[in-house]
Amino acid sequence: MRTPRLLVTAATALALAACSGGGSVDGTPGGSGVRDPYFPKAGNGGYDIGHYDLTLDYDPDTDAGPGRLTGTAVITARATEDLSAFNLDLKGLEVGAVEVEGRDARFNRAGQELTVRPADELHDGETFRVTVRYSGEPQTITDPDDSEEGWLPTADGAVGLGEPTGSMAWFPGSHHPSDKATYDLAVTVPEGLGAVSNGELRDERTRDGRTTFTWHTAEPMASHVVTVAVGEWETARSTTDDGLSVYTAVDPTQADASRKVLKRIPEIMEWGQENFGPYPFSATGAIVDRGEDAGYALEAQNRPYFPGAPDTVLLVHELAHQWYGNSVSPKTWRDMWLNEGFATYAEWLWEEDHGGDSAQETFDALYDGTYYDDEDANDSIWAFPPADPPDAAHISDSPVYQRGAMVLHKIRRTVGDDAFWDLLSGWAAAHRHGNADTGDFTAYIEKSAPDEDFTEIWADWLRGDGKPDSP
């Protein structure tokens, strides 16, 4: 996705030629956003990022402030059109220098946009490397729904949480789920603290009172599920029976409360593979911080983040996201129900398989208005259709989760259990490490079950306003 090419006036062309050292300029500036329906400035047009190599040095603030972050981002990308300039998303922080292909590049800042003008224009299909050196106090960002993301100071360090756009508070990039990449991340912190991130820990070494932790993520990852958590941790490393690496990091104050539930990770992963298909990544685990450090859990890739010890159902929810949301990522933030509806239905399936309510009983309680103790909470399920939140402030509201799961249950009742399990794993396989939207999903279901009629489900449950007349 990218913005339309801009018309370049003669005066603009001369200015761009001057920036590139003279000569004619055939390229145009890349778009400052991919025109997401809810976050139009997120991401950037004109190129596709393949890899981030992030080197961070962080000193926490002893007064629970943001501390100071010094970073170098080396980004490898491929131009998808001829480019005279391109943008990166970066909110706050000070940029000291930018290079493209080893040569100094001009740059300027406007809001969250860092515009880079390379010395030589980039050609369609060309792979290039941009290096950004930056530093400062990283920001905490308040979302449209008033939750906080970005760089969050904690009792003993900080955590970077990115959904939907918070990662731009601590590294430059194309911060939209449609542009996924692999990552190498090295974080240096004062000795005695740990830095936990995604993927696999490749190295840990201490020198002159500071420790560097090096993490590698080999599979594509959307930037909103990148995390780095700095603090005091009790860590554990193990391997599942089928060879999957498990790494957990727990704040010492949460160790006793977390121990029993985290031991169930191998069991949950085995159950997930039975229901959703092969696990799409090389590592799993969890990060458990203090309860007051963040207001929500997040499905960070490989290693979900929890504010306080999770219960089993929440752990199942966030681990299910590794298939639905992290491997199969949304094309736009309008498609959030493809993340949350699937992870919520995973909760229902887990309960069904482990002595709790059946999925049908959960569905009936939601429809009848008896699921929650609070009447307003029961009514909120029908506030809007899951496939069309009214604005950015509502992409994480109840209809996206609960009514999204109800859509999946309606499909299950239509096609039968055997076909439904095939649909669950088939959907995860069809878009493994990719992106999909609601149209892709409905087309996939209709193609997979051509003898069934899904018209009512799409019209009344997925896209319809209000509560359907019949369950």
XYZ file of C-alpha atoms in Angstrom:
471
model
C 0.000 0.000 0.000
C 1.309 3.445 -0.816
C 0.090 6.928 -1.534
C -0.389 8.215 -5.075
C 2.682 9.720 -6.685
C 3.033 13.411 -6.066
C 3.173 15.843 -8.938
C 6.521 17.567 -8.931
C 6.654 21.157 -10.081
C 9.694 22.517 -11.827
C 10.731 24.406 -8.704
C 10.382 21.288 -6.549
C 12.365 19.227 -9.038
C 15.211 21.763 -8.930
C 15.187 21.698 -5.138
C 15.340 17.915 -5.048
C 18.121 17.901 -7.593
C 20.089 20.247 -5.356
C 19.576 17.878 -2.406
C 20.942 14.966 -4.405
C 23.991 16.820 -5.629
C 22.696 17.875 -9.044
C 21.471 16.114 -12.132
C 17.968 15.162 -13.119
C 15.609 13.556 -10.634
C 13.139 11.025 -11.964
C 11.890 9.718 -8.616
C 9.237 11.169 -6.360
C 8.946 11.295 -2.565
C 7.502 8.182 -0.944
C 4.215 8.527 0.893
C 4.080 9.700 4.501
C 1.680 6.953 5.569
C -0.160 4.037 4.022
C -3.579 5.634 4.536
C -4.778 3.184 7.144
C -8.465 3.950 7.811
C -7.779 4.662 11.494
C -4.093 5.639 11.564
C -3.467 7.265 8.162
C 0.055 8.461 9.016
C 1.229 5.027 10.175
C 3.712 3.289 7.903
C 5.199 4.797 4.771
C 4.930 4.389 1.021
C 7.522 3.736 -1.659
C 9.543 0.967 -0.039
C 9.321 -2.283 1.886
C 11.511 -3.001 4.915
C 13.136 -6.431 5.128
C 15.298 -6.163 8.253
C 15.964 -3.965 11.294
C 19.297 -4.031 13.121
C 18.760 -2.001 16.302
C 21.519 -1.098 18.764
C 20.160 0.523 21.914
C 21.810 1.858 25.046
C 19.439 2.668 27.885
C 19.812 4.282 31.289
C 16.661 4.225 33.433
C 15.707 7.305 35.393
C 15.904 6.734 39.139
C 12.872 9.027 39.585
C 10.659 6.795 37.367
C 11.024 9.091 34.385
C 11.614 7.840 30.850
C 15.391 7.660 31.251
C 17.747 8.211 28.345
C 17.902 6.100 25.203
C 20.674 6.196 22.618
C 20.071 4.219 19.469
C 21.369 3.302 16.041
C 18.891 1.790 13.596
C 20.259 0.112 10.470
C 17.300 -0.603 8.199
C 17.498 -2.704 5.041
C 14.683 -2.006 2.584
C 13.681 -2.378 -1.050
C 12.336 0.524 -3.077
C 8.966 -0.184 -4.700
C 9.163 2.901 -6.914
C 11.773 5.452 -7.963
C 12.385 7.564 -4.857
C 13.870 11.023 -4.435
C 12.961 10.926 -0.730
C 11.242 8.629 1.752
C 9.799 8.798 5.251
C 10.298 6.928 8.496
C 8.003 7.063 11.531
C 9.744 8.415 14.642
C 8.014 10.317 17.436
C 10.154 12.424 19.739
C 13.879 11.699 20.248
C 16.620 13.692 18.545
C 18.112 12.555 15.250
C 21.840 13.180 15.051
C 22.644 11.796 11.612
C 21.172 9.791 8.741
C 23.044 7.839 6.082
C 21.765 6.029 3.000
C 24.121 3.464 1.485
C 26.973 4.865 3.597
C 26.552 8.455 2.408
C 25.224 11.329 4.489
C 21.614 12.110 3.713
C 19.628 15.258 4.364
C 16.634 14.914 6.646
C 13.939 16.938 8.336
C 11.291 16.342 11.019
C 7.555 17.108 11.004
C 5.455 15.479 13.713
C 6.058 11.730 13.602
C 7.580 11.916 10.120
C 11.329 11.748 9.544
C 11.843 12.613 5.869
C 15.112 11.374 4.363
C 16.600 12.705 1.117
C 19.418 10.430 -0.053
C 22.397 11.799 -1.957
C 21.426 9.643 -4.927
C 17.879 8.748 -5.833
C 16.737 5.190 -5.281
C 15.409 3.122 -8.152
C 12.387 0.830 -8.188
C 13.500 -2.628 -7.021
C 16.761 -1.379 -5.500
C 17.758 -2.698 -2.081
C 19.210 0.002 0.130
C 20.394 0.502 3.690
C 19.563 3.520 5.839
C 21.270 4.239 9.158
C 19.670 6.558 11.721
C 21.503 7.685 14.872
C 19.250 9.118 17.539
C 18.974 9.767 21.289
C 16.881 11.414 23.986
C 14.051 10.686 26.388
C 11.602 8.282 24.725
C 7.943 9.197 24.982
C 4.879 7.498 26.356
C 2.080 7.822 23.794
C -1.583 8.074 24.715
C -3.812 6.180 22.300
C -7.217 7.371 21.073
C -8.773 5.019 23.664
C -6.670 6.694 26.416
C -4.436 3.665 26.985
C -0.679 4.222 27.056
C 1.958 2.693 24.821
C 5.352 3.585 23.419
C 8.044 3.720 26.104
C 6.582 3.095 29.559
C 8.769 3.648 32.649
C 8.424 0.824 35.178
C 9.421 0.410 38.818
C 12.886 -0.858 37.870
C 13.328 0.055 34.209
C 11.012 0.432 31.231
C 9.018 -1.512 28.653
C 8.404 -0.744 24.987
C 4.846 -1.637 23.917
C 3.789 -0.935 20.365
C 0.129 -1.599 19.613
C -0.951 0.111 17.457
C 1.768 2.743 16.796
C 3.891 2.945 19.953
C 7.097 1.463 18.543
C 7.824 4.765 16.795
C 8.604 6.143 20.283
C 11.838 4.138 20.482
C 12.998 3.271 16.970
C 12.469 4.686 13.463
C 10.714 2.557 10.873
C 7.612 1.877 8.868
C 5.236 1.325 11.760
C 2.232 -0.372 10.224
C 1.422 -4.113 10.360
C 1.477 -4.337 6.547
C 5.284 -3.881 6.566
C 6.798 -6.828 8.444
C 10.510 -7.532 8.812
C 13.098 -9.629 10.642
C 15.006 -8.134 13.565
C 18.328 -8.100 15.358
C 18.273 -6.107 18.568
C 21.149 -5.430 20.972
C 20.291 -3.608 24.201
C 22.892 -2.368 26.672
C 21.768 -1.588 30.229
C 23.441 -1.097 33.616
C 24.871 -4.287 35.094
C 22.282 -5.996 37.287
C 19.395 -5.240 34.945
C 18.167 -7.439 32.118
C 16.821 -6.566 28.674
C 14.283 -9.035 27.275
C 13.015 -8.883 23.703
C 11.537 -11.031 20.941
C 12.978 -14.112 19.306
C 16.000 -15.928 20.695
C 18.745 -14.676 23.010
C 21.982 -14.983 21.054
C 24.452 -13.350 23.426
C 24.815 -11.801 26.887
C 28.035 -10.130 27.965
C 29.111 -7.611 30.621
C 31.865 -5.054 30.306
C 32.713 -1.947 32.351
C 29.579 -2.171 34.443
C 27.133 -2.558 31.560
C 25.525 -5.665 30.064
C 24.513 -6.140 26.432
C 21.738 -8.563 25.492
C 21.511 -9.553 21.822
C 18.232 -10.922 20.443
C 17.450 -12.330 16.993
C 14.032 -12.750 15.378
C 14.295 -14.826 12.218
C 10.634 -14.744 11.174
C 8.842 -11.621 9.875
C 7.413 -9.444 12.625
C 5.132 -6.401 12.594
C 6.598 -3.514 14.558
C 3.627 -3.236 16.934
C 4.520 -6.600 18.498
C 8.214 -5.755 18.947
C 9.087 -5.285 22.613
C 12.018 -4.639 24.886
C 11.557 -4.901 28.642
C 14.299 -3.587 30.931
C 14.327 -4.451 34.635
C 15.246 -7.038 37.208
C 14.184 -10.492 36.038
C 14.133 -14.082 37.117
C 14.690 -15.897 33.836
C 14.211 -19.518 32.849
C 15.135 -21.319 29.641
C 13.826 -24.697 28.558
C 12.781 -26.674 25.495
C 9.480 -28.371 24.710
C 9.326 -32.037 23.746
C 9.336 -31.085 20.059
C 12.354 -28.780 20.410
C 10.716 -25.364 20.738
C 12.741 -22.856 22.756
C 10.930 -21.430 25.820
C 12.252 -18.298 27.558
C 10.436 -16.611 30.439
C 11.370 -13.452 32.323
C 9.504 -12.632 35.526
C 9.783 -9.694 37.886
C 10.904 -11.153 41.256
C 7.762 -9.790 42.934
C 5.640 -11.900 40.561
C 7.713 -15.094 40.626
C 5.640 -17.084 43.113
C 2.304 -16.096 41.559
C 3.532 -16.877 38.008
C 5.383 -20.134 38.511
C 2.462 -22.543 38.199
C 0.796 -20.922 35.181
C 4.036 -20.466 33.220
C 4.808 -24.160 33.620
C 1.766 -24.759 31.406
C 3.330 -23.040 28.374
C 4.505 -26.347 26.783
C 1.037 -27.837 27.341
C -0.651 -24.788 25.799
C 1.716 -24.830 22.822
C 0.978 -28.507 22.180
C -2.765 -27.820 22.405
C -2.382 -24.833 20.084
C -0.619 -26.881 17.440
C -3.325 -29.528 17.594
C -5.997 -26.891 16.938
C -4.259 -24.170 14.895
C -1.547 -26.072 13.037
C 2.249 -25.917 13.242
C 3.638 -23.157 15.452
C 4.928 -20.416 13.116
C 7.967 -19.326 15.156
C 11.164 -20.745 16.635
C 10.655 -19.551 20.226
C 7.957 -18.900 22.790
C 7.697 -17.745 26.403
C 6.429 -14.819 28.425
C 7.416 -11.584 30.170
C 5.701 -10.929 33.511
C 6.178 -7.454 34.965
C 4.619 -5.838 38.011
C 0.893 -5.248 37.931
C 1.207 -1.467 38.110
C 3.732 -1.201 35.271
C 1.218 -1.338 32.383
C -2.535 -1.494 32.112
C -2.836 -4.428 29.716
C -1.278 -7.580 28.349
C 0.139 -7.558 24.817
C 0.847 -10.365 22.353
C 4.505 -9.437 21.780
C 5.817 -11.883 19.176
C 7.309 -15.055 20.698
C 7.022 -13.620 24.205
C 3.749 -11.989 25.344
C 3.934 -9.267 27.975
C 1.796 -9.395 31.141
C 1.337 -6.771 33.870
C 1.297 -9.156 36.800
C 0.884 -12.933 36.824
C -1.660 -14.026 34.199
C -4.292 -16.669 34.681
C -4.310 -19.636 32.325
C -7.046 -18.275 30.040
C -5.199 -14.971 29.483
C -2.003 -16.889 28.732
C -3.922 -18.993 26.190
C -5.322 -15.820 24.604
C -1.926 -14.184 24.122
C -0.224 -17.356 22.911
C -3.053 -17.946 20.400
C -2.182 -14.547 18.976
C 1.129 -15.991 17.802
C -0.875 -17.707 15.057
C -3.655 -15.115 14.708
C -2.333 -11.565 14.779
C 1.424 -12.137 14.742
C 1.936 -14.699 11.977
C -1.287 -13.767 10.188
C -1.244 -9.998 10.684
C -3.983 -7.527 9.726
C -3.658 -5.528 6.528
C -5.183 -2.520 8.283
C -6.334 -1.730 11.811
C -9.933 -2.170 10.647
C -9.168 -5.904 10.586
C -8.423 -6.074 14.310
C -11.192 -8.630 14.841
C -9.104 -11.167 12.908
C -6.619 -10.871 15.793
C -8.914 -10.584 18.775
C -11.894 -12.639 17.627
C -9.616 -15.620 16.984
C -7.718 -15.259 20.280
C -10.988 -14.901 22.193
C -12.413 -17.994 20.520
C -9.211 -19.802 21.519
C -10.183 -19.045 25.125
C -13.606 -20.630 24.524
C -12.025 -23.721 22.979
C -9.563 -24.097 25.854
C -12.380 -23.889 28.401
C -14.405 -26.388 26.365
C -11.501 -28.835 26.285
C -10.595 -28.420 29.978
C -13.841 -28.880 31.879
C -15.292 -25.406 31.542
C -18.273 -24.079 29.609
C -18.655 -25.250 26.044
C -18.241 -22.694 23.291
C -21.977 -22.952 22.676
C -22.716 -22.139 26.320
C -20.432 -19.111 26.149
C -22.072 -17.981 22.916
C -25.553 -18.357 24.442
C -24.613 -16.399 27.563
C -23.286 -13.542 25.450
C -26.380 -13.505 23.268
C -28.761 -13.717 26.242
C -26.968 -10.923 28.115
C -25.962 -13.071 31.090
C -22.221 -13.410 30.414
C -21.171 -10.340 32.427
C -22.529 -9.245 35.785
C -22.791 -5.689 34.487
C -25.714 -4.945 32.151
C -23.811 -2.236 30.278
C -20.990 -4.699 29.569
C -23.472 -7.166 28.099
C -25.051 -4.450 25.944
C -21.647 -3.197 24.735
C -21.160 -6.351 22.641
C -23.701 -5.019 20.131
C -22.340 -1.450 19.912
C -20.969 -1.934 16.388
C -20.117 -4.742 13.961
C -16.735 -6.397 14.607
C -15.533 -5.799 11.034
C -16.189 -2.055 11.181
C -15.209 -0.228 14.400
C -16.448 3.386 14.228
C -13.016 4.953 14.813
C -9.518 4.391 16.188
C -10.714 4.664 19.799
C -12.840 1.513 19.434
C -10.573 -1.022 17.705
C -10.044 -2.839 21.015
C -13.634 -2.728 22.279
C -15.837 -5.676 23.212
C -17.483 -6.237 19.785
C -14.058 -6.832 18.229
C -13.313 -9.540 20.804
C -16.568 -11.186 21.828
C -18.713 -10.621 18.773
C -15.718 -11.504 16.613
C -15.546 -14.851 18.429
C -19.294 -15.278 17.931
C -18.767 -14.971 14.169
C -16.310 -17.867 14.334
C -18.748 -19.943 16.355
C -21.479 -19.317 13.782
C -19.107 -20.595 11.101
C -18.345 -23.656 13.208
C -22.056 -24.427 13.599
C -22.546 -24.017 9.849
C -19.731 -26.255 8.611
C -19.453 -28.761 11.485
C -16.551 -29.464 13.826
C -14.285 -31.474 11.526
C -14.415 -28.899 8.752
C -14.032 -26.056 11.241
C -10.740 -27.380 12.659
C -9.484 -27.618 9.096
C -10.545 -24.003 8.511
C -8.738 -22.792 11.639
C -5.424 -24.397 10.736
C -5.864 -23.759 7.016
C -6.362 -20.023 7.544
C -3.198 -19.830 9.651
C -1.273 -21.760 6.981
C -2.639 -19.799 4.012
C -1.367 -16.466 5.371
C 1.589 -17.654 7.454
C 4.000 -14.731 8.039
C 1.767 -12.519 5.904
C -1.176 -10.135 6.096
C -4.892 -10.559 5.528
C -8.094 -8.552 5.770
C -11.757 -9.342 6.283
C -12.360 -9.792 2.556
C -9.568 -12.363 2.407
C -11.162 -14.229 5.306
C -14.699 -14.352 3.943
C -13.388 -15.431 0.526
C -11.307 -18.155 2.174
C -14.295 -19.504 4.120
C -16.578 -19.491 1.072
C -13.971 -21.230 -1.074
C -13.293 -23.839 1.624
C -16.987 -24.625 2.156
C -18.604 -23.950 -1.236
C -21.806 -25.848 -0.409
C -22.662 -23.654 2.586
C -24.413 -20.281 2.647
C -22.675 -17.654 4.811
C -24.776 -14.699 3.681
C -26.547 -14.255 7.015
C -23.327 -14.579 9.036
C -21.548 -11.902 7.007
C -24.563 -9.571 6.832
C -25.889 -9.873 10.399
C -23.004 -10.995 12.581
C -19.848 -9.693 10.910
C -20.985 -6.429 9.330
C -24.504 -5.801 10.637
C -25.502 -3.128 13.165
C -27.085 -4.131 16.435
C -28.029 -7.520 17.821
C -29.125 -10.107 15.249
C -32.712 -11.258 15.639
C -31.837 -14.912 16.097
C -28.792 -16.608 17.627
